[in-house]
Coordinates of C-alpha atoms in Angstrom, one line a residue:
M227 CA 74.6 85.7 130.6
K228 CA 73.5 87.5 127.7
L229 CA 74.2 90.7 129.6
F230 CA 77.4 89.6 130.6
L231 CA 78.5 89.0 126.7
A232 CA 76.9 92.4 125.8
A233 CA 78.8 94.1 128.4
L234 CA 82.0 92.4 127.7
A235 CA 81.6 93.2 123.8
S236 CA 81.1 96.9 124.6
S237 CA 84.0 97.0 126.9
L238 CA 86.3 95.4 124.3
A239 CA 85.2 97.7 121.5
L240 CA 85.9 100.7 123.6
A241 CA 89.2 99.3 124.6
S242 CA 90.1 98.8 121.0
A243 CA 89.3 102.3 120.1
A244 CA 91.1 104.0 122.8
N245 CA 94.2 101.8 122.3
A246 CA 94.8 102.0 118.6
T247 CA 97.4 104.0 116.7
T248 CA 95.7 105.9 113.9
T249 CA 97.0 107.5 110.9
T250 CA 95.2 109.4 108.1
V251 CA 97.1 109.6 104.7
V252 CA 96.2 111.0 101.5
V253 CA 96.2 108.6 98.4
A254 CA 96.2 110.5 94.9
G255 CA 94.5 109.3 91.8
T256 CA 98.0 109.1 90.6
S257 CA 99.3 106.7 93.0
D258 CA 100.3 103.7 90.6
P259 CA 100.5 100.3 92.2
F260 CA 103.0 99.0 89.5
L261 CA 105.4 101.4 91.1
A262 CA 105.4 99.8 94.4
G263 CA 109.1 99.3 95.7
A264 CA 110.5 101.5 92.8
P265 CA 113.4 103.6 93.6
I266 CA 113.6 107.3 92.5
G267 CA 113.6 107.3 88.6
G268 CA 112.1 103.9 88.3
Q269 CA 109.5 103.9 85.5
V270 CA 106.5 101.8 84.1
N271 CA 106.1 102.1 80.4
F272 CA 102.5 101.0 79.4
N273 CA 101.9 99.8 75.7
A274 CA 98.6 100.9 74.9
G275 CA 99.2 101.8 71.4
D276 CA 99.8 105.4 72.0
V277 CA 103.0 107.6 72.2
V278 CA 105.2 105.7 74.8
D279 CA 106.2 108.9 76.5
V280 CA 102.8 109.9 77.9
N281 CA 102.2 106.3 79.1
T282 CA 105.4 106.4 81.3
D283 CA 104.8 106.8 85.1
T284 CA 107.8 107.7 87.2
A285 CA 108.7 107.2 90.9
P286 CA 108.5 108.9 93.4
V287 CA 105.8 111.5 91.5
D288 CA 103.5 108.5 90.6
S289 CA 104.3 106.1 93.3
P290 CA 101.7 104.4 95.6
Y291 CA 101.7 105.7 99.4
A292 CA 103.9 103.6 101.5
F293 CA 102.9 102.5 105.0
G294 CA 105.2 100.6 107.3
V295 CA 103.6 97.5 108.8
T296 CA 104.4 94.6 111.1
A297 CA 103.6 91.1 110.1
G298 CA 100.9 89.4 112.0
Q299 CA 99.1 92.5 113.0
W300 CA 95.8 93.5 112.0
L301 CA 95.1 96.8 110.1
K302 CA 91.7 98.6 110.0
I303 CA 91.3 100.6 106.9
S304 CA 88.6 103.1 105.9
A305 CA 88.6 105.6 103.0
V306 CA 86.5 108.6 101.8
N307 CA 86.8 111.0 99.0
D308 CA 89.2 114.1 99.6
P309 CA 87.0 117.1 100.2
T310 CA 89.6 119.3 98.6
L311 CA 90.7 117.3 95.7
G312 CA 87.4 115.4 95.0
P313 CA 87.0 111.9 93.9
V314 CA 89.5 109.8 92.0
G315 CA 89.0 109.7 88.1
N316 CA 91.2 108.3 85.4
C317 CA 90.1 111.0 83.0
P318 CA 88.4 114.4 83.2
G319 CA 84.7 113.5 84.2
C320 CA 85.5 109.9 84.9
T321 CA 85.2 109.7 88.4
S322 CA 83.6 106.7 90.2
G323 CA 82.1 108.7 93.2
S324 CA 83.4 106.7 95.9
P325 CA 86.8 104.6 96.7
A326 CA 84.7 101.5 95.9
G327 CA 85.2 102.7 92.2
G328 CA 83.2 101.4 89.2
A329 CA 83.1 98.6 86.7
G330 CA 86.0 96.3 86.7
I331 CA 89.0 96.8 84.5
G332 CA 92.1 95.0 83.8
S333 CA 95.7 96.5 83.2
N334 CA 97.4 96.9 79.6
A335 CA 100.8 95.3 79.2
F336 CA 103.8 97.2 80.2
T337 CA 107.7 97.1 80.6
T338 CA 109.6 98.5 83.6
A339 CA 113.0 100.3 84.0
G340 CA 115.1 100.6 86.8
F341 CA 113.4 98.4 89.4
T342 CA 111.9 94.9 90.1
A343 CA 108.0 95.2 89.8
L344 CA 106.2 93.7 92.7
V345 CA 103.1 93.8 90.6
S346 CA 102.8 91.9 87.1
G347 CA 99.4 92.9 86.4
F348 CA 95.8 92.7 87.8
S349 CA 95.0 89.0 88.0
T350 CA 91.3 89.8 88.1
P351 CA 89.5 93.1 86.9
L352 CA 89.3 95.4 89.8
P353 CA 87.0 98.3 90.0
I354 CA 88.2 101.2 88.0
N355 CA 89.3 104.4 90.3
S356 CA 89.0 102.1 93.3
L357 CA 91.3 102.1 96.4
V358 CA 93.5 98.9 96.5
G359 CA 96.4 97.7 98.5
L360 CA 99.6 95.8 98.1
F361 CA 101.9 94.1 100.7
D362 CA 105.6 93.7 99.7
S363 CA 105.4 90.0 100.7
G364 CA 102.6 87.5 100.7
S365 CA 99.6 86.8 98.3
P366 CA 97.4 88.1 96.4
S367 CA 99.5 90.8 95.1
V368 CA 96.9 93.6 94.7
F369 CA 93.7 93.5 96.6
E370 CA 90.6 95.5 96.6
I371 CA 90.2 98.0 99.8
G372 CA 87.4 100.1 98.4
N373 CA 85.7 102.0 101.5
G374 CA 87.6 100.0 103.9
G375 CA 87.8 96.6 105.8
S376 CA 90.2 94.8 108.4
Y377 CA 93.3 93.1 106.8
L378 CA 95.9 90.9 108.4
V379 CA 99.6 91.7 107.4
P380 CA 101.4 88.6 105.9
T381 CA 104.4 87.0 107.0
G382 CA 107.5 88.7 105.8
A383 CA 105.8 92.0 105.0
T384 CA 107.0 95.2 106.1
T385 CA 105.2 97.7 103.7
L386 CA 101.5 98.2 102.6
Y387 CA 101.3 100.2 99.4
L388 CA 98.2 102.0 98.8
G389 CA 97.0 103.0 95.1
T390 CA 94.2 103.3 92.8
V391 CA 93.0 101.3 90.0
D392 CA 93.6 102.3 86.3
G393 CA 94.3 100.5 82.9
Y394 CA 97.4 102.4 82.2
Q395 CA 98.9 106.0 82.6
W396 CA 98.1 107.0 86.1
N397 CA 100.1 110.2 85.6
N398 CA 97.0 112.3 84.3
N399 CA 94.5 110.9 86.8
V400 CA 92.7 113.5 89.4
G401 CA 91.4 113.5 92.8
A402 CA 92.5 111.8 96.0
Y403 CA 91.3 109.5 98.9
D404 CA 91.7 110.3 102.5
V405 CA 92.6 106.9 103.9
T406 CA 92.6 106.3 107.8
L407 CA 94.6 103.2 109.2
S408 CA 94.2 102.0 112.6
V409 CA 96.6 99.6 114.4
P410 CA 95.5 98.2 117.8
E411 CA 98.2 98.2 120.4
P412 CA 99.5 95.0 121.8
A413 CA 97.9 95.6 125.0
T414 CA 94.6 95.8 123.3
W415 CA 95.2 92.3 121.6
A416 CA 95.9 91.0 125.0
M417 CA 92.9 92.3 126.5
M418 CA 90.7 90.8 123.6
L419 CA 92.3 87.6 124.1
F420 CA 91.5 87.7 127.8
G421 CA 88.0 88.8 127.1
L422 CA 87.4 85.9 124.7
G423 CA 88.6 83.4 127.3
A424 CA 86.3 85.1 129.8
V425 CA 83.5 84.4 127.4
G426 CA 84.4 81.0 126.7
A427 CA 84.7 80.2 130.6
G428 CA 81.1 82.1 131.1
V429 CA 79.5 79.9 128.3
R430 CA 81.0 76.7 130.0
M431 CA 79.7 77.6 133.5
N432 CA 76.3 78.5 132.2
R433 CA 76.1 75.2 130.6
R434 CA 77.3 73.5 133.7
R435 CA 74.5 75.4 135.7
Q436 CA 71.8 74.4 133.1
G437 CA 73.0 70.6 133.3
L438 CA 72.8 70.6 137.1
T439 CA 69.2 72.4 137.0
A440 CA 67.9 69.7 134.5
A441 CA 69.3 67.0 136.7

């Protein structure tokens, strides 16, 4: 029985890898999550006590990467430093070394112009310079991705935005992350469900045999 389960798990893993749509994109350190959904010319003005002009991020130059998704599907995401542009940093020499980022940081107060913001602020301190995501529907608003993981697309969502974490003024950030997104094909999900059913049937059969032997 253990051999059967191991073989089935291996087969499902191979099927999943072979039947997935994979895309690799570059997410620049200047990718401001607060510009998610902003039209061309949309701006975020961060009130950090400095000159307002330098604290202004503008779409599409500083927009997060937008990736089309379908509600109910699973996304597998992984990220590494871009070998050419280097790790993300919010100032010269302030890189964190990986997409997981450094110590937590909040966001400064801000105002918006020309669009309705999907992000009102980081509800909890997120790792500075880390990779984060945002769906255009569902909760929580901004979530930590870091080096990667698997995520279920919430109901109503059509877009996943990928950005980085800063306190304010993304436009002077440096570096980038190479992000790979894998979406299993529908046939793969059907195969996985069939496999899980087969596992359940095998377990039940094994228990039945054990019961007969004990009797």
